[in-house]
mmCIF file of C-alpha atoms in Angstrom:
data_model
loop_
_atom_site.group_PDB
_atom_site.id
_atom_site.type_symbol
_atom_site.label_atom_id
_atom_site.label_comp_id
_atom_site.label_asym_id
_atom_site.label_seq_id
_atom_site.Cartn_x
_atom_site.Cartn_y
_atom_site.Cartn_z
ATOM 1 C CA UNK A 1 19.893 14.656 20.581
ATOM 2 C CA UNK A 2 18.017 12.993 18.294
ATOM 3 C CA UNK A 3 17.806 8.710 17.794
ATOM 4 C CA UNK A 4 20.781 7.127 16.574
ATOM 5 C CA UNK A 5 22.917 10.494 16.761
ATOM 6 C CA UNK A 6 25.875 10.521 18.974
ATOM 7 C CA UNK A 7 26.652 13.402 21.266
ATOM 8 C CA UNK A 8 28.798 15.873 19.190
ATOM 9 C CA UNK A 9 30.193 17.441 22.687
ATOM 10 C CA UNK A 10 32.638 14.917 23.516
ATOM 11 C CA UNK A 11 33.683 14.690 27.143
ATOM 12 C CA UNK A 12 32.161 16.674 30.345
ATOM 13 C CA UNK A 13 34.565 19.592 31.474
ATOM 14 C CA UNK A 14 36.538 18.905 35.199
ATOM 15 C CA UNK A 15 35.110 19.282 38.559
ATOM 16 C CA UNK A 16 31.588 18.219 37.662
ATOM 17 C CA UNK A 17 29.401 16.698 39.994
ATOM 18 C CA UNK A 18 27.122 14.002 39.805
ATOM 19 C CA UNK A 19 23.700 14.983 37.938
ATOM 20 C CA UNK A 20 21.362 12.850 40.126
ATOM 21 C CA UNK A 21 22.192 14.720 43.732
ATOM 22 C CA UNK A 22 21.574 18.171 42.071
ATOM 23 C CA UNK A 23 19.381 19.922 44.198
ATOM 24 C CA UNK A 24 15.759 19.896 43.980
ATOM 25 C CA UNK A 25 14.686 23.451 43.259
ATOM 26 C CA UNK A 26 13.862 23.839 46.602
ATOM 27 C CA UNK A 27 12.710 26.752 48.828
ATOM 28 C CA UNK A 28 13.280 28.934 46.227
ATOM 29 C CA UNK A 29 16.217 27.707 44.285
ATOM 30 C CA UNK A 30 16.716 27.440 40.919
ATOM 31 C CA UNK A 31 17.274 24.128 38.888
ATOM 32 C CA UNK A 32 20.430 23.621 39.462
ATOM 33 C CA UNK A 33 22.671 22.790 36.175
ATOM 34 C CA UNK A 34 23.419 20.063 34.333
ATOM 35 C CA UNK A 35 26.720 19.212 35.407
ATOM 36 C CA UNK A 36 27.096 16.658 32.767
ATOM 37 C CA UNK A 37 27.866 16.987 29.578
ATOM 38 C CA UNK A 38 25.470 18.844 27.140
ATOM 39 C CA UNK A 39 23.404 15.432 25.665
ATOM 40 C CA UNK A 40 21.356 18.051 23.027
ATOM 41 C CA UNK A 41 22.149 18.661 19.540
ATOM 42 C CA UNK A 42 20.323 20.909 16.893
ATOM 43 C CA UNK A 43 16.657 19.633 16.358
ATOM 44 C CA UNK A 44 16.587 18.974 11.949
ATOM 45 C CA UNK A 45 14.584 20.992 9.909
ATOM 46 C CA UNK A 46 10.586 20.948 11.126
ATOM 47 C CA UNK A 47 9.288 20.673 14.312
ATOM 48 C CA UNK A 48 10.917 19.069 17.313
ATOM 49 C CA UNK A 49 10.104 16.072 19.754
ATOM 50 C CA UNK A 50 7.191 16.106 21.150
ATOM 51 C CA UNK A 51 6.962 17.833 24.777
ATOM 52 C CA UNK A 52 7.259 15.473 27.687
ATOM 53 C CA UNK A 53 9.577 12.489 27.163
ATOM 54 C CA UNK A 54 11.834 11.893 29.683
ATOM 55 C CA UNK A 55 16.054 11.273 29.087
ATOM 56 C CA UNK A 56 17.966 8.474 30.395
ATOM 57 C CA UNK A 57 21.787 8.987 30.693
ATOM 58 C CA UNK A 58 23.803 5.994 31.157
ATOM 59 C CA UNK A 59 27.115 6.982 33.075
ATOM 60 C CA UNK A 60 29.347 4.763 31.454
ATOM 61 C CA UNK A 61 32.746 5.382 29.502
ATOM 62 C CA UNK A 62 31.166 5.561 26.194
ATOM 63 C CA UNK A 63 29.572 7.965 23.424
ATOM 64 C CA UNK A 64 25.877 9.702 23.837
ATOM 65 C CA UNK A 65 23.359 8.140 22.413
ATOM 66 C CA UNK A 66 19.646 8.274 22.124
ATOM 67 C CA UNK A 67 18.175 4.322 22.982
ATOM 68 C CA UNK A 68 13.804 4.302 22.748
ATOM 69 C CA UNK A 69 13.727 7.698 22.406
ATOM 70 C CA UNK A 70 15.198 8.296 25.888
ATOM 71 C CA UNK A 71 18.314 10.126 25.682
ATOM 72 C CA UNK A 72 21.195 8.295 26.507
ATOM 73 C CA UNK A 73 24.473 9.963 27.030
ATOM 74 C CA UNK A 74 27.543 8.101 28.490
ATOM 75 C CA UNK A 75 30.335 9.830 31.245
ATOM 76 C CA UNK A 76 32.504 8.681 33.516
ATOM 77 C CA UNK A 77 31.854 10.711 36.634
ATOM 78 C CA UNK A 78 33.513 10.577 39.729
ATOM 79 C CA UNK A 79 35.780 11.788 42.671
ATOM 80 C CA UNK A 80 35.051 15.445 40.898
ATOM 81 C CA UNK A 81 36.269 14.945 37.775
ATOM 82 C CA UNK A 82 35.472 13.075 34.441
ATOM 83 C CA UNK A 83 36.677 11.556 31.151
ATOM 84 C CA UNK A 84 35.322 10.250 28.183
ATOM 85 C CA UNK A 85 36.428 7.098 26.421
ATOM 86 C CA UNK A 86 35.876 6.485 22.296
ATOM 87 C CA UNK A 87 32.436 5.819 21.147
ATOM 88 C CA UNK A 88 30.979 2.875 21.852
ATOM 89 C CA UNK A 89 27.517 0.341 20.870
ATOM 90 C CA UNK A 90 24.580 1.793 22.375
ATOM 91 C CA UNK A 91 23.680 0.091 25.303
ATOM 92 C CA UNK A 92 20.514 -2.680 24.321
ATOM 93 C CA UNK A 93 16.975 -1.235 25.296
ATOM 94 C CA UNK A 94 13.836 -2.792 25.233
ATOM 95 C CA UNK A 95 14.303 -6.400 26.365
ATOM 96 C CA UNK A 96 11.913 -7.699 28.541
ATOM 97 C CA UNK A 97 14.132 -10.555 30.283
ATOM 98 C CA UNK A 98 18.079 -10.978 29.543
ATOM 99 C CA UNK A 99 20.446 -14.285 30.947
ATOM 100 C CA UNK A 100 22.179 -13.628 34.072
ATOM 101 C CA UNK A 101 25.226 -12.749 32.074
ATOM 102 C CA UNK A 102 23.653 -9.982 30.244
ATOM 103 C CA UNK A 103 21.856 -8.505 33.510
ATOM 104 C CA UNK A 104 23.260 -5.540 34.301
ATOM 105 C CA UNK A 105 22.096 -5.745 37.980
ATOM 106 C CA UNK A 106 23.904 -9.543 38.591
ATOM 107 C CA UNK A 107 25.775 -9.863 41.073
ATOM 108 C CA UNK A 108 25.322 -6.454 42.918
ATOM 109 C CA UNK A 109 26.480 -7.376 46.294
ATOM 110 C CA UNK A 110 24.415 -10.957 46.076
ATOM 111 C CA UNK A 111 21.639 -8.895 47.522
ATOM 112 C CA UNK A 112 18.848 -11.126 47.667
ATOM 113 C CA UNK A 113 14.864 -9.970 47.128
ATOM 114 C CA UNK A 114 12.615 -9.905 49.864
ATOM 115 C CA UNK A 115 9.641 -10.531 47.472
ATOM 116 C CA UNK A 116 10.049 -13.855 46.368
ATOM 117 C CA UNK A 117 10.072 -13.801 42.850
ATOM 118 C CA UNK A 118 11.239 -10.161 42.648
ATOM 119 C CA UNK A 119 14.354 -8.916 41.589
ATOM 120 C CA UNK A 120 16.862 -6.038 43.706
ATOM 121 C CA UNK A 121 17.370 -2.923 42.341
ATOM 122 C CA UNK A 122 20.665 -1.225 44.343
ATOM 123 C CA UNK A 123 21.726 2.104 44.054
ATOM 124 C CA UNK A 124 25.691 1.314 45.344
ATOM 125 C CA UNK A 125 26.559 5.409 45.593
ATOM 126 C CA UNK A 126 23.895 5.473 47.768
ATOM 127 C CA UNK A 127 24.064 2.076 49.953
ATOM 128 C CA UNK A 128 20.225 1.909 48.984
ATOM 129 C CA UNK A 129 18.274 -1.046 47.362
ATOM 130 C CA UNK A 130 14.643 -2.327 46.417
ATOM 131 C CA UNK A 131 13.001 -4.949 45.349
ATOM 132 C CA UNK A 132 10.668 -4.933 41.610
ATOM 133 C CA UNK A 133 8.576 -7.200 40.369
ATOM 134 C CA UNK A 134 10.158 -9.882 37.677
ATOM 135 C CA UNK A 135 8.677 -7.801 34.837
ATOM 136 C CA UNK A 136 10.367 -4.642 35.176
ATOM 137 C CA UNK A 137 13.731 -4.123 33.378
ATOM 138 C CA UNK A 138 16.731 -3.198 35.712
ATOM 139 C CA UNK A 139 19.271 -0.500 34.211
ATOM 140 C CA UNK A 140 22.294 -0.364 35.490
ATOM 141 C CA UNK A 141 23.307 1.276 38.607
ATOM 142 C CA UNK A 142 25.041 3.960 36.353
ATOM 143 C CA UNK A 143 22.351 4.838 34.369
ATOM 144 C CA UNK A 144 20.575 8.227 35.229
ATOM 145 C CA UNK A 145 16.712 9.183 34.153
ATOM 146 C CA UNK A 146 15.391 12.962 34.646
ATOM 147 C CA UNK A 147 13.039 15.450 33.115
ATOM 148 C CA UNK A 148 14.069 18.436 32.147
ATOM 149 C CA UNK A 149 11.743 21.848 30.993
ATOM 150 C CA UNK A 150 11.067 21.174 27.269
ATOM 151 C CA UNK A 151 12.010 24.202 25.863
ATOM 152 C CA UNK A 152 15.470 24.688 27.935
ATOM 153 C CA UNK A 153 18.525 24.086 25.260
ATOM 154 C CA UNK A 154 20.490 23.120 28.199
ATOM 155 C CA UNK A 155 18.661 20.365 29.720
ATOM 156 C CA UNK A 156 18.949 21.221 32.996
ATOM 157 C CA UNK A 157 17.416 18.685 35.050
ATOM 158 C CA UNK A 158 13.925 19.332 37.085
ATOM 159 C CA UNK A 159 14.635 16.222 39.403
ATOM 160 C CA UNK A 160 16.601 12.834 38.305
ATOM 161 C CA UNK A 161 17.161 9.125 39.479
ATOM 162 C CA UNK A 162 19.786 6.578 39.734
ATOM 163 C CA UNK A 163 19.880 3.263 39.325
ATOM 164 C CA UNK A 164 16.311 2.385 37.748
ATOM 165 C CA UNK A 165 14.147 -0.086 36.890
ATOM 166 C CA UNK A 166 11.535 0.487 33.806
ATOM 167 C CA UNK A 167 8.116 -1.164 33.088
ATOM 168 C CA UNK A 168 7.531 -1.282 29.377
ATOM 169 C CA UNK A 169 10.026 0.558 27.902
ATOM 170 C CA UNK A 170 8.109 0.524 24.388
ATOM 171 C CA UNK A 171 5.138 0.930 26.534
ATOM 172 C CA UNK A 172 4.112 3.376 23.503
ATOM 173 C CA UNK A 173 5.157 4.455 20.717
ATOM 174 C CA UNK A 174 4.718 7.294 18.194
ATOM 175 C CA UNK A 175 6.341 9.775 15.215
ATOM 176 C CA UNK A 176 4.804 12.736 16.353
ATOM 177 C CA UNK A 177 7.303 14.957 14.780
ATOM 178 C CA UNK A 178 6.763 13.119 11.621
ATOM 179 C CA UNK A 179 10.408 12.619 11.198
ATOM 180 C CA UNK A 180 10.421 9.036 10.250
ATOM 181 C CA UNK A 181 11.764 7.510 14.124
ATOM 182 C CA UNK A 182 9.029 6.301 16.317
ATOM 183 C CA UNK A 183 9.912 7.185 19.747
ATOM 184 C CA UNK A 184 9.167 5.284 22.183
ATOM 185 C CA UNK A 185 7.416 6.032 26.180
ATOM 186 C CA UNK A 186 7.851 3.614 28.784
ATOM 187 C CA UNK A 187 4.849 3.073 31.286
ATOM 188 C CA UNK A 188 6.740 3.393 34.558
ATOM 189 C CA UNK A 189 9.614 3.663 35.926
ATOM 190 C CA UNK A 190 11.285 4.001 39.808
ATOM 191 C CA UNK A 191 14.790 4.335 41.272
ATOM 192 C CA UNK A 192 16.539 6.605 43.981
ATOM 193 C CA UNK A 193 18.722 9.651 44.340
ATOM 194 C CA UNK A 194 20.389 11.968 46.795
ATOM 195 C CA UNK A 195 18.686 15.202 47.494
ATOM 196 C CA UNK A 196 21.749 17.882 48.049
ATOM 197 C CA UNK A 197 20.816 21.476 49.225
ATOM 198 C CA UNK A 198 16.889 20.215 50.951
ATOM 199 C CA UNK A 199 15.686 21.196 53.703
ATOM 200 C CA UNK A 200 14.107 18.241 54.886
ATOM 201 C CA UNK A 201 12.076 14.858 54.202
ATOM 202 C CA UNK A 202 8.440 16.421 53.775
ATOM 203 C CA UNK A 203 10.374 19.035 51.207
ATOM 204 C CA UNK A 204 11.630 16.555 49.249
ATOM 205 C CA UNK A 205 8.594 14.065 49.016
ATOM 206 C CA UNK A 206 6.419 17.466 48.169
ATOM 207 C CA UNK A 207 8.559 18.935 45.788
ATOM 208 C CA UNK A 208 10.436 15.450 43.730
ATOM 209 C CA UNK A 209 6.689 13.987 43.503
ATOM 210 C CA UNK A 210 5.420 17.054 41.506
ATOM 211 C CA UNK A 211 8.222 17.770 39.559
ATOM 212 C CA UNK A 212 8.064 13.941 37.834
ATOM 213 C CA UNK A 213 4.387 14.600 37.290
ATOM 214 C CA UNK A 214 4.992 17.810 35.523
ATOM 215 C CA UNK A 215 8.064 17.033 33.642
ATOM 216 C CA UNK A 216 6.992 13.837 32.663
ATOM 217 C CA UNK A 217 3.434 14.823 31.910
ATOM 218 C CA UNK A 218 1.973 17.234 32.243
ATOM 219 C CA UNK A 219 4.327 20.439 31.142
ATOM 220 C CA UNK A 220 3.995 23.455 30.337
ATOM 221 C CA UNK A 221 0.659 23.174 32.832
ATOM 222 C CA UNK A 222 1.730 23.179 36.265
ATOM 223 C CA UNK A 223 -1.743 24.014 37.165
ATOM 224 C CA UNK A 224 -2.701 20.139 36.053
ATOM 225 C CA UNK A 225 -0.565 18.540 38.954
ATOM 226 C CA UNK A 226 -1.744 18.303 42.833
ATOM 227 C CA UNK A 227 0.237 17.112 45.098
ATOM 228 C CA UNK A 228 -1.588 15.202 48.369
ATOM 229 C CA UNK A 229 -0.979 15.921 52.100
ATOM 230 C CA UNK A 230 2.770 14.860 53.561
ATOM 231 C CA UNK A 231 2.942 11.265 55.684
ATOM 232 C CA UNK A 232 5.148 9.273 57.611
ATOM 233 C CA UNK A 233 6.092 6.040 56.394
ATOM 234 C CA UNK A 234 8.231 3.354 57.202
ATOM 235 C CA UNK A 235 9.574 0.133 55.141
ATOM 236 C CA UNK A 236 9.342 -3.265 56.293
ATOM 237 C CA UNK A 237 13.355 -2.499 57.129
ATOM 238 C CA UNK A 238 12.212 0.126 59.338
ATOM 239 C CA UNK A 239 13.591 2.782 57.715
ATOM 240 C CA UNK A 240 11.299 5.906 58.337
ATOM 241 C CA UNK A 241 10.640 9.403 56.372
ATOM 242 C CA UNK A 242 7.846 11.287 54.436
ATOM 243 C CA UNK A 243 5.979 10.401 51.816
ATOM 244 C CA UNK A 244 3.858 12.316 49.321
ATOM 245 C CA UNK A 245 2.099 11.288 46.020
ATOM 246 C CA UNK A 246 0.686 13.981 43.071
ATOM 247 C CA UNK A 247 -1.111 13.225 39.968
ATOM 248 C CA UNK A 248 -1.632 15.193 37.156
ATOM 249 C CA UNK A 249 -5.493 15.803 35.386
ATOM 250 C CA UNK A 250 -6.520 16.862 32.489
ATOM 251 C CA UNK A 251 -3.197 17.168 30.266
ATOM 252 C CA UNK A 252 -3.795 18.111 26.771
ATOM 253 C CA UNK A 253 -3.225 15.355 24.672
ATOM 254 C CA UNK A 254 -1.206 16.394 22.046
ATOM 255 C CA UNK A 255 0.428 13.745 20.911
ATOM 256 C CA UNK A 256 -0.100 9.824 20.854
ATOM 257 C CA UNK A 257 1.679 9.352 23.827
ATOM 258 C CA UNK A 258 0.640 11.972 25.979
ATOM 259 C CA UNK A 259 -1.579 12.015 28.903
ATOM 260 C CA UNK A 260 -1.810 12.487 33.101
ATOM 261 C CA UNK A 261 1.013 10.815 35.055
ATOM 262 C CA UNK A 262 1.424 9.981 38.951
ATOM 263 C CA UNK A 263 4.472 9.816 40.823
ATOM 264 C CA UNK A 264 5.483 8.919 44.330
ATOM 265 C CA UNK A 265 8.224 9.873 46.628
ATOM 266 C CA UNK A 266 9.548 8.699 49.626
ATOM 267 C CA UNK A 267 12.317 10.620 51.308
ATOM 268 C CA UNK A 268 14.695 9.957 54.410
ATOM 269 C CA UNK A 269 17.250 10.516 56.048
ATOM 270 C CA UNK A 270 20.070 7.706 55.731
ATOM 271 C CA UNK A 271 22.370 5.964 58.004
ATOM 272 C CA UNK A 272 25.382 8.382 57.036
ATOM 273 C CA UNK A 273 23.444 11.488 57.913
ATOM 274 C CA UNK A 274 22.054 12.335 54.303
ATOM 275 C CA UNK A 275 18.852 13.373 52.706
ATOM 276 C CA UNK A 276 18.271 10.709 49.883
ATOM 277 C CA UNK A 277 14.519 9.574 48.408
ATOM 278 C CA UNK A 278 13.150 6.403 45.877
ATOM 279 C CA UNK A 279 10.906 7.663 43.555
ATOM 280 C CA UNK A 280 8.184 6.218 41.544
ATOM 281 C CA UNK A 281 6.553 7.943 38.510
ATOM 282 C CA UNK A 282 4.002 6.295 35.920
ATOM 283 C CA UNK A 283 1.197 6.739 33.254
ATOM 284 C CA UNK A 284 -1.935 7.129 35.229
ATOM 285 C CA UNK A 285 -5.577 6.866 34.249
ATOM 286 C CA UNK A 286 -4.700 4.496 31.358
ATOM 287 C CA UNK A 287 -5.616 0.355 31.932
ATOM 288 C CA UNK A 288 -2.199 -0.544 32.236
ATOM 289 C CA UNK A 289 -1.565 2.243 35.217
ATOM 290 C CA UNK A 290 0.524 0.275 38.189
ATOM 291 C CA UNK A 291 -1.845 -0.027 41.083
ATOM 292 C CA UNK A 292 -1.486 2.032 43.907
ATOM 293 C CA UNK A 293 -1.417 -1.025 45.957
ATOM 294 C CA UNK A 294 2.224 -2.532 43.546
ATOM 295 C CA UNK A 295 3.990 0.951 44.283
ATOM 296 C CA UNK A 296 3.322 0.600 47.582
ATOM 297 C CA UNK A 297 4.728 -3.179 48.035
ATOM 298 C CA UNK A 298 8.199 -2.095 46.353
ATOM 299 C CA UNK A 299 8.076 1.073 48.477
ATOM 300 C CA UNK A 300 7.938 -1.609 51.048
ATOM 301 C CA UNK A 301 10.894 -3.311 50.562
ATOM 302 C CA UNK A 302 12.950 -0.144 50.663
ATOM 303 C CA UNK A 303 16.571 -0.503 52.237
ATOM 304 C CA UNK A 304 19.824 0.568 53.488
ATOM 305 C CA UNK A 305 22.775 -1.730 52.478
ATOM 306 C CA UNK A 306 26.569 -1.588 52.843
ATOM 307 C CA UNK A 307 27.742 -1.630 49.433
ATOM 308 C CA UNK A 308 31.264 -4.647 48.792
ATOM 309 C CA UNK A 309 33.452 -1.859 48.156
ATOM 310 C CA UNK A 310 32.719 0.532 50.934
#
């Protein structure tokens, strides 16, 4: 997929699940398939994007797009099955603050922050919400960001989130490919996700942590990304699971854009029995890197919730 292009696929075939609880790998799995539609078309003549650059997949009832270089596809999934509706606008990117009407978090539940000054970001599929700072840019609980193995035609997904917020979403931007469109790499981002066919917490913190660090930054060198030892945390809520952070050094800088990445994850168990996790994964080693001490504050304010409608 390629900016501007729509998805030439059309709609995602029945009895697909949702992409964001697909499986880890863990203990020895493989990435487990895309189960959305196929959001890639034919790379134009010359060389492709440049390697690392995450996608963002709105699940909406509209056409795939690609918004700031993320890729942005749009499905309706749910209860098994799926359907697409006609081709739509592309939803806006980019905008550092938007009037209540145009926030596409407003309203969610009239959750209320436990920062003051914050904003909540709520994962309804999940009963899960957080708090970011004012800054960050909330997408909308539908909206679906993952990192898939460059050089797989089918996109399947490494690990994936839900329900995100971004910091600087034109946090940089480049032409690499030299095909005329500047793409476009935000500086952070964090949201949450359900972790189907794990084994436990400390599997899950281990495993999600490393794979945003190396399909974010630092692929095809897994070699580049440590992972730290396994904790125990708990939120201010008093919800309680494992935590692990890994970091990437040394990544080859091959294009504008590129460089070493961190990422945190926290995983737990939740209320209804399932293995879930907020994530966290950044540009790190660069001035505007979010301090350890800011991931750990919205890691903080981590939540269960019931959503209206359950």
């Amino acid at each position: 997929m390629w900016p501007g292009e729509q998805s030439p696929t059309g709609g995602p075939n029945p009895g697909q699940t949702d992409p964001y609880r697909q499986p880890g790998p863990y203990a020895g799995q493989q990435p487990a398939p895309w189960n959305a539609p196929t959001v890639t078309a034919p790379p134009p003549a010359g060389d492709g994007p440049g390697p690392r650059r995450t996608k963002a997949v709105a699940i909406v009832a509209a056409a795939a797009v690609v918004v700031a270089a993320a890729v942005t596809g749009a499905v309706l999934l749910g209860g098994g099955e799926a359907d697409l509706a006609e081709p739509g606008p592309a939803p806006a990117s980019g905008s550092p603050s938007a009037s209540p009407a145009d926030d596409p978090r407003n309203g969610d539940d009239d959750l209320k922050p436990t920062v003051d000054g914050w904003n909540v970001v709520a994962n309804p599929g999940l009963g899960i919400a957080f708090d970011v700072p004012a800054a960050w840019t909330r997408q909308s609980p539908d909206w679906v960001t993952y990192v898939a193995e460059d050089d797989d035609p089918e996109e399947k997904p490494l690990v994936a989130m839900k329900a995100p917020a971004v910091l600087e979403e034109r946090w940089c931007g480049s032409d690499d490919d030299r095909d005329g469109s500047v793409d476009h790499t935000p500086l952070a981002s964090v949201g949450t996700r359900g972790n189907d066919g794990a084994r436990n917490t400390e599997e899950i913190a281990r495993s999600d942590s490393a794979q945003w660090v190396y399909g974010a930054y630092a692929q095809p060198a897994r070699e580049k990304v440590s992972t730290g030892p396994v904790t125990s945390f708990t939120t201010a809520s008093g919800v309680t699971g494992s935590l692990a952070t890994s970091r990437s050094s040394g990544v080859e800088k091959k294009g504008t854009c590129d460089g070493d990445g961190k990422a945190t994850t926290f995983a737990f168990e939740s209320a209804d029995g399932d293995l879930v996790s907020w994530s966290f994964f950044g540009a790190a080693g660069v001035d505007d890197e979010v301090p350890e001490a800011t991931v750990r504050k919205i890691l903080g304010t981590v939540r269960e919730y019931a959503p209206a409608d359950s």
